[in-house]
Short mmCIF file of C-alpha atoms in Angstrom, two decimals:
data_model
loop_
_atom_site.label_atom_id
_atom_site.label_comp_id
_atom_site.label_asym_id
_atom_site.label_seq_id
_atom_site.Cartn_x
_atom_site.Cartn_y
_atom_site.Cartn_z
CA MET A 736 -20.50 10.86 14.06
CA SER A 737 -20.52 8.27 11.01
CA PHE A 738 -18.35 8.72 8.21
CA LYS A 739 -18.88 7.12 4.85
CA TYR A 740 -16.32 6.39 2.23
CA THR A 741 -16.29 5.44 -1.55
CA ILE A 742 -14.83 2.38 -3.03
CA GLU A 743 -12.91 2.27 -6.32
CA GLU A 744 -12.01 -1.09 -8.12
CA THR A 745 -8.90 -1.24 -10.11
CA GLN A 746 -7.70 -3.42 -13.16
CA LEU A 747 -6.39 -5.75 -10.69
CA GLU A 748 -9.06 -8.09 -9.25
CA GLY A 749 -9.17 -7.54 -5.36
CA VAL A 750 -6.95 -4.46 -5.02
CA LYS A 751 -9.57 -1.60 -3.96
CA VAL A 752 -9.01 2.32 -3.05
CA PHE A 753 -11.01 3.56 -0.48
CA THR A 754 -11.64 7.45 -0.07
CA PRO A 755 -13.39 8.61 3.06
CA ASP A 756 -15.80 11.28 3.54
CA LYS A 757 -13.67 13.91 5.80
CA PHE A 758 -15.03 16.11 8.50
CA THR A 759 -13.06 19.51 8.69
CA ASP A 760 -13.42 22.38 10.77
CA TYR A 761 -11.09 25.31 12.51
CA ARG A 762 -9.58 22.50 14.67
CA GLY A 763 -8.46 20.23 11.52
CA THR A 764 -9.93 17.16 9.89
CA MET A 765 -11.28 13.93 10.80
CA TRP A 766 -11.83 10.79 8.98
CA THR A 767 -12.28 6.97 8.95
CA TYR A 768 -9.71 4.51 8.08
CA TRP A 769 -11.38 1.35 8.74
CA GLU A 770 -14.53 0.02 10.14
CA LYS A 771 -16.03 -3.34 10.68
CA ASP A 772 -18.56 -3.19 7.87
CA MET A 773 -15.99 -2.40 5.23
CA ASP A 774 -15.04 -4.62 2.50
CA THR A 775 -11.87 -5.81 4.09
CA PRO A 776 -10.66 -8.77 6.24
CA PRO A 777 -10.33 -8.03 9.93
CA HIS A 778 -6.81 -6.87 11.02
CA LYS A 779 -4.53 -8.56 13.03
CA ILE A 780 -1.62 -6.48 13.21
CA SER A 781 -0.82 -2.31 12.53
CA LYS A 782 2.21 -1.29 11.43
CA PHE A 783 4.06 2.19 10.63
CA THR A 784 7.07 2.92 8.64
CA HIS A 785 8.60 6.19 8.60
CA SER A 786 10.75 7.17 5.64
CA ARG A 787 12.75 10.17 4.47
CA LYS A 788 12.50 11.72 0.82
CA ASN A 789 13.64 9.13 -1.93
CA VAL A 790 13.61 6.12 -0.12
CA LEU A 791 11.99 3.21 -1.80
CA ARG A 792 11.12 0.17 -0.03
CA GLY A 793 9.67 -2.89 -1.55
CA LEU A 794 8.52 -4.67 -3.96
CA HIS A 795 7.41 -7.33 -1.28
CA GLY A 796 4.32 -9.64 -0.66
CA ASP A 797 3.33 -13.09 -0.10
CA ASN A 798 0.48 -15.47 -0.85
CA GLU A 799 -1.34 -15.44 2.65
CA THR A 800 -1.38 -11.56 3.68
CA TRP A 801 -3.94 -8.74 2.97
CA LYS A 802 -2.64 -5.29 3.42
CA HIS A 803 -4.47 -2.18 4.21
CA ILE A 804 -2.25 0.83 3.37
CA THR A 805 -2.64 4.53 3.75
CA CYS A 806 -0.46 7.54 4.39
CA VAL A 807 -0.76 9.28 7.77
CA TYR A 808 2.13 12.03 7.07
CA GLY A 809 3.88 13.34 3.90
CA ALA A 810 3.24 11.62 0.86
CA PHE A 811 4.46 8.48 -1.15
CA TYR A 812 4.07 6.81 -4.44
CA LEU A 813 2.51 3.09 -3.99
CA VAL A 814 3.02 0.61 -6.37
CA VAL A 815 0.87 -2.64 -6.24
CA VAL A 816 1.80 -5.82 -8.84
CA ASP A 817 -0.23 -8.79 -9.63
CA TYR A 818 2.27 -11.63 -8.84
CA ARG A 819 -0.23 -14.65 -8.95
CA GLU A 820 1.11 -16.71 -11.88
CA ASP A 821 -2.39 -17.84 -12.64
CA SER A 822 -3.98 -14.52 -12.92
CA PRO A 823 -4.86 -12.92 -16.47
CA THR A 824 -3.09 -9.66 -15.06
CA TYR A 825 0.00 -11.46 -13.85
CA LEU A 826 2.89 -8.97 -13.82
CA GLN A 827 0.60 -6.01 -14.44
CA TRP A 828 0.73 -3.05 -11.63
CA VAL A 829 -1.25 0.02 -10.84
CA SER A 830 0.20 2.97 -8.86
CA PHE A 831 -1.34 5.55 -6.67
CA THR A 832 -0.12 8.70 -4.69
CA LEU A 833 -1.35 8.59 -1.08
CA ASP A 834 -0.93 11.42 1.20
CA ASP A 835 -2.18 13.12 4.26
CA LYS A 836 -4.48 15.39 2.45
CA ASN A 837 -6.39 12.78 0.40
CA CYS A 838 -6.48 10.33 3.05
CA LYS A 839 -7.18 7.32 0.71
CA SER A 840 -6.22 3.84 1.62
CA VAL A 841 -5.55 0.93 -0.72
CA LEU A 842 -6.55 -3.10 0.06
CA VAL A 843 -3.85 -5.24 -1.44
CA PRO A 844 -4.83 -9.05 -1.34
CA PRO A 845 -2.52 -12.01 -0.97
CA GLY A 846 -0.48 -12.74 -4.12
CA PHE A 847 0.18 -9.28 -4.74
CA LEU A 848 3.64 -7.21 -4.33
CA ASN A 849 3.74 -3.61 -3.02
CA GLY A 850 6.31 -0.98 -2.74
CA HIS A 851 6.48 2.43 -1.83
CA LEU A 852 8.60 5.60 -2.59
CA CYS A 853 8.67 8.54 -0.32
CA LEU A 854 7.74 11.74 -2.16
CA SER A 855 7.96 14.25 0.56
CA ASP A 856 10.70 15.22 3.04
CA GLU A 857 9.27 12.55 5.44
CA CYS A 858 6.33 10.30 5.19
CA VAL A 859 4.59 7.73 7.41
CA PHE A 860 3.08 4.72 5.49
CA HIS A 861 0.43 2.65 7.84
CA TYR A 862 -0.53 -0.67 7.00
CA THR A 863 -2.71 -3.16 8.67
CA GLN A 864 -2.31 -6.87 7.93
CA SER A 865 -4.65 -9.72 7.90
CA TYR A 866 -3.60 -13.55 7.54
CA PRO A 867 -5.29 -16.91 7.95
CA ASN A 868 -2.34 -18.67 9.94
CA GLU A 869 0.65 -17.14 11.38
CA TYR A 870 2.63 -13.96 10.53
CA VAL A 871 4.68 -14.37 6.97
CA ASP A 872 8.06 -13.19 8.36
CA TRP A 873 9.90 -11.09 6.02
CA LYS A 874 12.69 -13.56 5.18
CA ASP A 875 9.95 -15.56 3.83
CA GLN A 876 8.35 -12.90 1.82
CA ILE A 877 8.64 -12.73 -1.80
CA SER A 878 10.97 -10.00 -2.91
CA VAL A 879 11.23 -8.56 -6.37
CA LYS A 880 13.73 -5.65 -7.28
CA TRP A 881 12.05 -2.41 -7.62
CA ASN A 882 13.30 -2.01 -11.05
CA ASP A 883 12.88 -5.39 -12.35
CA PRO A 884 12.85 -4.86 -16.53
CA MET A 885 9.59 -7.36 -16.72
CA LEU A 886 7.68 -4.92 -14.46
CA LYS A 887 8.43 -1.79 -16.32
CA ILE A 888 7.37 0.33 -13.49
CA ASN A 889 7.39 4.19 -14.31
CA TRP A 890 9.00 4.97 -10.96
CA PRO A 891 9.17 8.78 -10.60
CA ILE A 892 13.06 8.55 -9.67
CA ASP A 893 16.04 6.88 -11.15
CA ASN A 894 18.16 6.46 -8.00
CA PRO A 895 16.12 5.71 -4.99
CA ILE A 896 17.74 5.12 -1.49
CA LEU A 897 17.46 1.32 -0.98
CA SER A 898 18.07 -1.23 1.80
CA GLU A 899 20.45 -4.13 1.25
CA ARG A 900 17.30 -6.41 0.70
CA ASP A 901 15.91 -4.00 -2.04
CA LYS A 902 18.97 -3.51 -4.07
#
């Protein structure tokens, strides 16, 4: 069985939204998250993050890593920020609501930051990463405060649950 998907470009160059065709019957739903012919770099690692409602993770990123992000359970609000100083869209951001019903995924290129807020009681954030050399450890990543006034991000929360790193 072959599945198709649509690709939507965003106002930030390289940030793409993939919306899969889904097959649904009495057993449930099936869709494709990734295949080798998609317009993404090959994945090197796959990770999951489980969060509770109102947990906000981010903003994080680096200049080498591609991320392909989706929601496999619940719902979250995803923000992607262009952090490339030489870009015409430097410090601009886009946001998406990803959930286990729309099955969308977002491709985040190197030089961009991303953060997400869990909207449902629980959510599972799944992302794959691609990078040219070694994995960029979190201690070497760029971190920007979620509510940095330069970014003016419209998060749907005023007082999220944060890690020490993200405070």
